[in-house]
């Protein structure tokens, strides 16, 4: 049974309308599909939905549910950033310290329209220009800030990154943890660290324990693989440890166009099986439940 709850459309940085995503999902044989555009953030960036489009997004995706009933189950979600602002930073139009997946961010009117959230960390503190430091974009910019601000100390950055993830999960857990170790992608531009180093294994271990405590799903995200030929997020050894800790998984492509909806899924299913998983958690009939892999 194929499902994907992490997807983007033209409401944020994806290509094609939500309906085109639905048609792609049906063509690729999905039983259920979730929309998860990047939730607006209270500062400028290149890829989040603009705040003024949120209401339309909610209404349009809702309407598609009804239109395609009987063909595919559709769910309205958001990929929400967790950005714990430092005390010295306040954006022009927002002075709340934290952007996270809850009613405060979305407003009491919009929140009940959401079926779920994917919680992701795309920012680690501020960069050398005093702006939120995006760790999910170009490696050139990432490395510039790493060298300028941290003297190349990747360990300090990774400890901050995983610390922010833990803070998100402890403070306000989303239903799905998004691309847990995506920051490792910069290793492809310059070898920065080895995942077997004990301090890194410790960070992962601590972080997984917060997931266990919160009872959330950790997705296996295939985007790095089909976009850049990289490993899955998270790495296979992390998936094995997740299985030992009985953390539920779902398999998502983080698609940004209709044809990517099941991209690299075979690899993710293989990795899940190799780790010992026999079930995935899916949202069906409005309930999160485990079904056979
Ligand atoms: Zn993301
Ligand atoms: Zn995404």
XYZ file of C-alpha atoms and ligand atoms in Angstrom:
295
model
C 0.000 0.000 0.000
C 1.589 3.243 -1.147
C 1.093 6.521 0.702
C 2.953 9.821 0.807
C 2.295 12.532 3.384
C 5.154 14.868 2.499
C 4.600 16.822 -0.713
C 4.808 20.328 -2.090
C 2.935 22.226 -4.803
C 2.939 25.705 -6.324
C 1.661 27.041 -3.002
C 5.280 26.927 -1.881
C 8.354 25.874 -3.877
C 6.772 22.907 -5.678
C 5.647 22.733 -9.301
C 2.017 22.204 -10.254
C -1.274 22.709 -8.488
C -2.557 20.566 -5.634
C -4.935 18.909 -8.098
C -2.028 17.993 -10.381
C -0.367 16.387 -7.357
C -3.525 14.379 -6.738
C -3.636 13.191 -10.340
C 0.030 12.193 -10.080
C -0.693 10.326 -6.863
C -3.592 8.428 -8.443
C -1.499 7.615 -11.524
C 1.225 6.231 -9.235
C -1.238 4.049 -7.370
C -1.389 5.757 -3.986
C -4.052 4.846 -1.470
C -3.602 8.080 0.501
C -1.826 11.351 -0.183
C -1.069 14.322 2.045
C -0.385 17.934 1.085
C 2.373 19.482 3.158
C 3.384 22.837 1.738
C 5.951 24.814 3.687
C 4.069 26.743 6.351
C 4.603 30.523 6.163
C 7.480 31.811 8.291
C 7.661 35.302 9.765
C 10.649 36.361 7.664
C 11.624 36.336 3.983
C 12.726 33.133 2.314
C 12.642 31.574 -1.139
C 10.503 28.536 -0.508
C 7.765 28.948 2.094
C 4.142 29.693 1.291
C 3.284 33.374 1.579
C 1.086 33.971 4.596
C -1.702 35.467 2.478
C -2.067 32.189 0.550
C -2.619 29.950 3.560
C -6.383 30.353 3.688
C -6.725 29.412 -0.010
C -4.430 26.452 0.445
C -6.607 25.082 3.206
C -9.819 25.622 1.271
C -8.481 24.246 -2.023
C -6.987 21.071 -0.544
C -10.169 20.480 1.447
C -12.272 20.757 -1.683
C -10.076 18.203 -3.462
C -10.784 15.690 -0.700
C -14.432 15.777 -1.533
C -13.895 15.824 -5.294
C -11.681 12.719 -5.282
C -13.534 10.765 -2.625
C -13.644 7.112 -3.583
C -10.499 7.404 -5.713
C -7.873 8.386 -3.157
C -7.804 9.571 0.452
C -6.471 13.108 0.732
C -5.176 14.910 3.796
C -4.296 18.519 4.431
C -1.062 19.069 6.269
C 1.810 21.515 6.462
C 5.533 21.153 6.764
C 6.132 23.456 9.683
C 9.450 25.020 10.611
C 10.671 25.135 14.141
C 12.742 28.276 14.589
C 13.701 29.134 18.132
C 14.759 32.742 17.651
C 17.669 34.007 19.633
C 17.007 36.947 21.922
C 18.832 39.381 19.640
C 16.718 38.620 16.600
C 13.262 39.908 15.907
C 11.798 39.918 12.490
C 9.990 42.961 11.185
C 6.498 41.556 11.408
C 6.707 38.947 14.110
C 8.110 39.113 17.593
C 7.162 35.722 18.915
C 10.213 33.738 19.929
C 9.309 30.438 18.393
C 7.682 29.266 15.195
C 6.287 25.841 15.701
C 3.487 23.554 14.657
C 0.651 24.689 16.837
C -2.341 26.970 17.136
C -0.168 29.975 17.939
C 1.557 29.848 14.581
C -1.498 29.165 12.515
C -4.213 30.945 14.384
C -7.279 29.370 15.961
C -9.212 29.638 12.698
C -6.793 27.679 10.507
C -5.459 25.069 12.873
C -8.576 22.879 13.033
C -8.421 22.537 9.236
C -5.140 20.649 9.421
C -5.050 16.866 9.520
C -1.392 16.666 10.518
C 1.975 18.411 10.515
C 5.412 17.405 9.377
C 7.868 19.150 11.700
C 11.208 20.059 10.132
C 14.265 22.031 11.095
C 15.632 24.069 8.179
C 17.308 26.818 10.222
C 20.058 26.754 12.803
C 20.385 30.059 14.637
C 21.527 33.062 12.639
C 24.056 33.360 9.836
C 26.901 35.863 9.470
C 24.372 38.441 8.221
C 22.168 38.151 11.291
C 19.429 36.303 9.404
C 18.031 32.840 10.133
C 20.701 30.426 8.867
C 19.231 28.052 6.336
C 20.929 24.675 6.473
C 18.707 23.170 3.780
C 19.876 25.212 0.797
C 23.090 25.651 -1.149
C 26.207 24.004 0.249
C 28.302 26.992 -0.846
C 26.338 29.296 1.459
C 26.235 26.704 4.209
C 30.011 26.253 4.145
C 30.616 30.016 4.056
C 28.680 30.501 7.247
C 30.191 27.392 8.820
C 33.677 28.759 8.199
C 32.958 32.404 8.991
C 30.874 31.964 12.091
C 31.920 28.601 13.478
C 35.524 28.352 12.255
C 34.508 25.167 10.428
C 33.388 23.459 13.644
C 30.703 21.169 12.222
C 30.302 19.390 15.538
C 29.106 22.596 17.200
C 26.598 23.134 14.382
C 25.291 19.569 14.435
C 24.872 19.661 18.183
C 22.843 22.842 17.795
C 20.811 21.310 14.956
C 19.890 18.177 16.872
C 19.295 20.267 19.977
C 16.693 22.296 18.062
C 15.043 19.115 16.801
C 14.819 17.793 20.357
C 13.410 21.103 21.555
C 10.713 20.945 18.869
C 9.760 17.389 19.737
C 9.712 18.090 23.461
C 7.836 21.390 23.259
C 5.290 20.656 20.591
C 5.696 17.396 18.739
C 4.435 17.211 15.152
C 2.844 13.959 13.958
C 5.785 13.314 11.611
C 9.439 14.203 12.053
C 10.669 15.515 8.682
C 14.003 14.440 7.103
C 15.741 13.876 10.435
C 19.390 14.049 9.364
C 19.133 16.136 6.198
C 21.962 18.437 7.284
C 24.371 15.594 6.440
C 23.836 16.406 2.739
C 26.620 19.001 2.924
C 29.069 16.148 3.403
C 28.770 15.666 -0.351
C 30.232 19.142 -0.982
C 33.023 18.776 1.570
C 33.617 15.834 3.899
C 32.651 17.423 7.208
C 32.092 14.531 9.590
C 31.821 10.791 9.801
C 28.471 9.450 10.977
C 30.214 6.758 13.004
C 31.959 9.280 15.276
C 30.805 8.674 18.818
C 29.646 12.246 19.498
C 27.426 12.068 16.396
C 26.012 8.676 17.347
C 25.254 10.178 20.786
C 23.346 13.094 19.248
C 21.249 10.711 17.160
C 20.648 8.457 20.151
C 19.487 11.328 22.350
C 17.319 12.669 19.566
C 15.664 9.318 18.876
C 14.826 9.018 22.563
C 12.867 12.267 22.411
C 10.906 10.772 19.477
C 10.132 7.672 21.508
C 8.937 9.762 24.420
C 6.726 11.905 22.220
C 5.456 8.876 20.309
C 5.895 10.475 16.905
C 6.533 9.005 13.476
C 9.918 9.453 11.839
C 9.656 9.526 8.069
C 12.022 7.821 5.696
C 12.496 10.622 3.191
C 13.725 9.767 -0.308
C 14.322 13.258 -1.725
C 18.100 13.335 -1.261
C 18.334 10.086 -3.149
C 16.358 10.958 -6.259
C 17.476 14.597 -6.390
C 21.157 14.251 -5.590
C 21.991 10.564 -5.537
C 22.502 10.727 -1.760
C 21.564 8.393 1.036
C 18.067 8.286 2.509
C 17.101 10.630 5.354
C 17.784 9.180 7.847
C 20.694 6.851 7.128
C 20.221 3.078 7.242
C 22.030 2.656 10.570
C 19.666 5.227 12.109
C 16.649 3.380 10.703
C 17.967 0.182 12.331
C 18.253 1.940 15.678
C 14.742 3.380 15.221
C 13.430 -0.144 14.769
C 15.132 -1.268 17.982
C 13.453 1.634 19.757
C 10.120 0.765 18.090
C 9.728 4.159 16.479
C 6.962 4.101 13.867
C 7.919 5.060 10.316
C 6.224 6.318 7.215
C 7.740 6.486 3.754
C 7.608 9.880 2.072
C 9.203 11.389 -1.011
C 9.033 15.090 -0.097
C 7.913 15.516 -3.714
C 8.058 18.948 -5.330
C 6.321 17.885 -8.560
C 3.718 15.251 -9.403
C 6.154 12.828 -11.039
C 8.261 12.661 -7.856
C 5.507 11.337 -5.606
C 6.887 7.788 -5.366
C 10.473 8.539 -6.392
C 13.042 6.164 -4.827
C 10.309 4.382 -2.851
C 11.778 0.913 -3.559
C 15.002 1.963 -1.847
C 13.128 3.213 1.228
C 11.014 0.048 1.495
C 14.186 -2.017 1.199
C 15.899 -0.035 3.953
C 12.867 -0.364 6.218
C 12.718 -4.126 5.670
C 16.474 -4.500 6.137
C 16.106 -2.725 9.491
C 13.472 -5.278 10.512
C 10.352 -3.193 10.009
C 7.276 -5.155 9.034
C 4.814 -2.278 9.311
C 4.472 1.359 8.317
C 2.208 3.902 9.947
C -0.336 5.451 7.633
C -3.184 7.899 7.935
C -6.279 6.126 6.664
C -9.907 6.792 7.366
C -8.713 9.724 9.460
C -6.754 7.452 11.831
C -3.040 6.807 12.125
C -2.634 3.044 11.979
C -0.032 0.407 11.215
C -0.282 -1.642 8.042
C 2.001 -4.321 6.635
C 4.982 -3.093 4.666
Zn 11.934 20.169 4.510
Zn 9.428 19.146 2.345
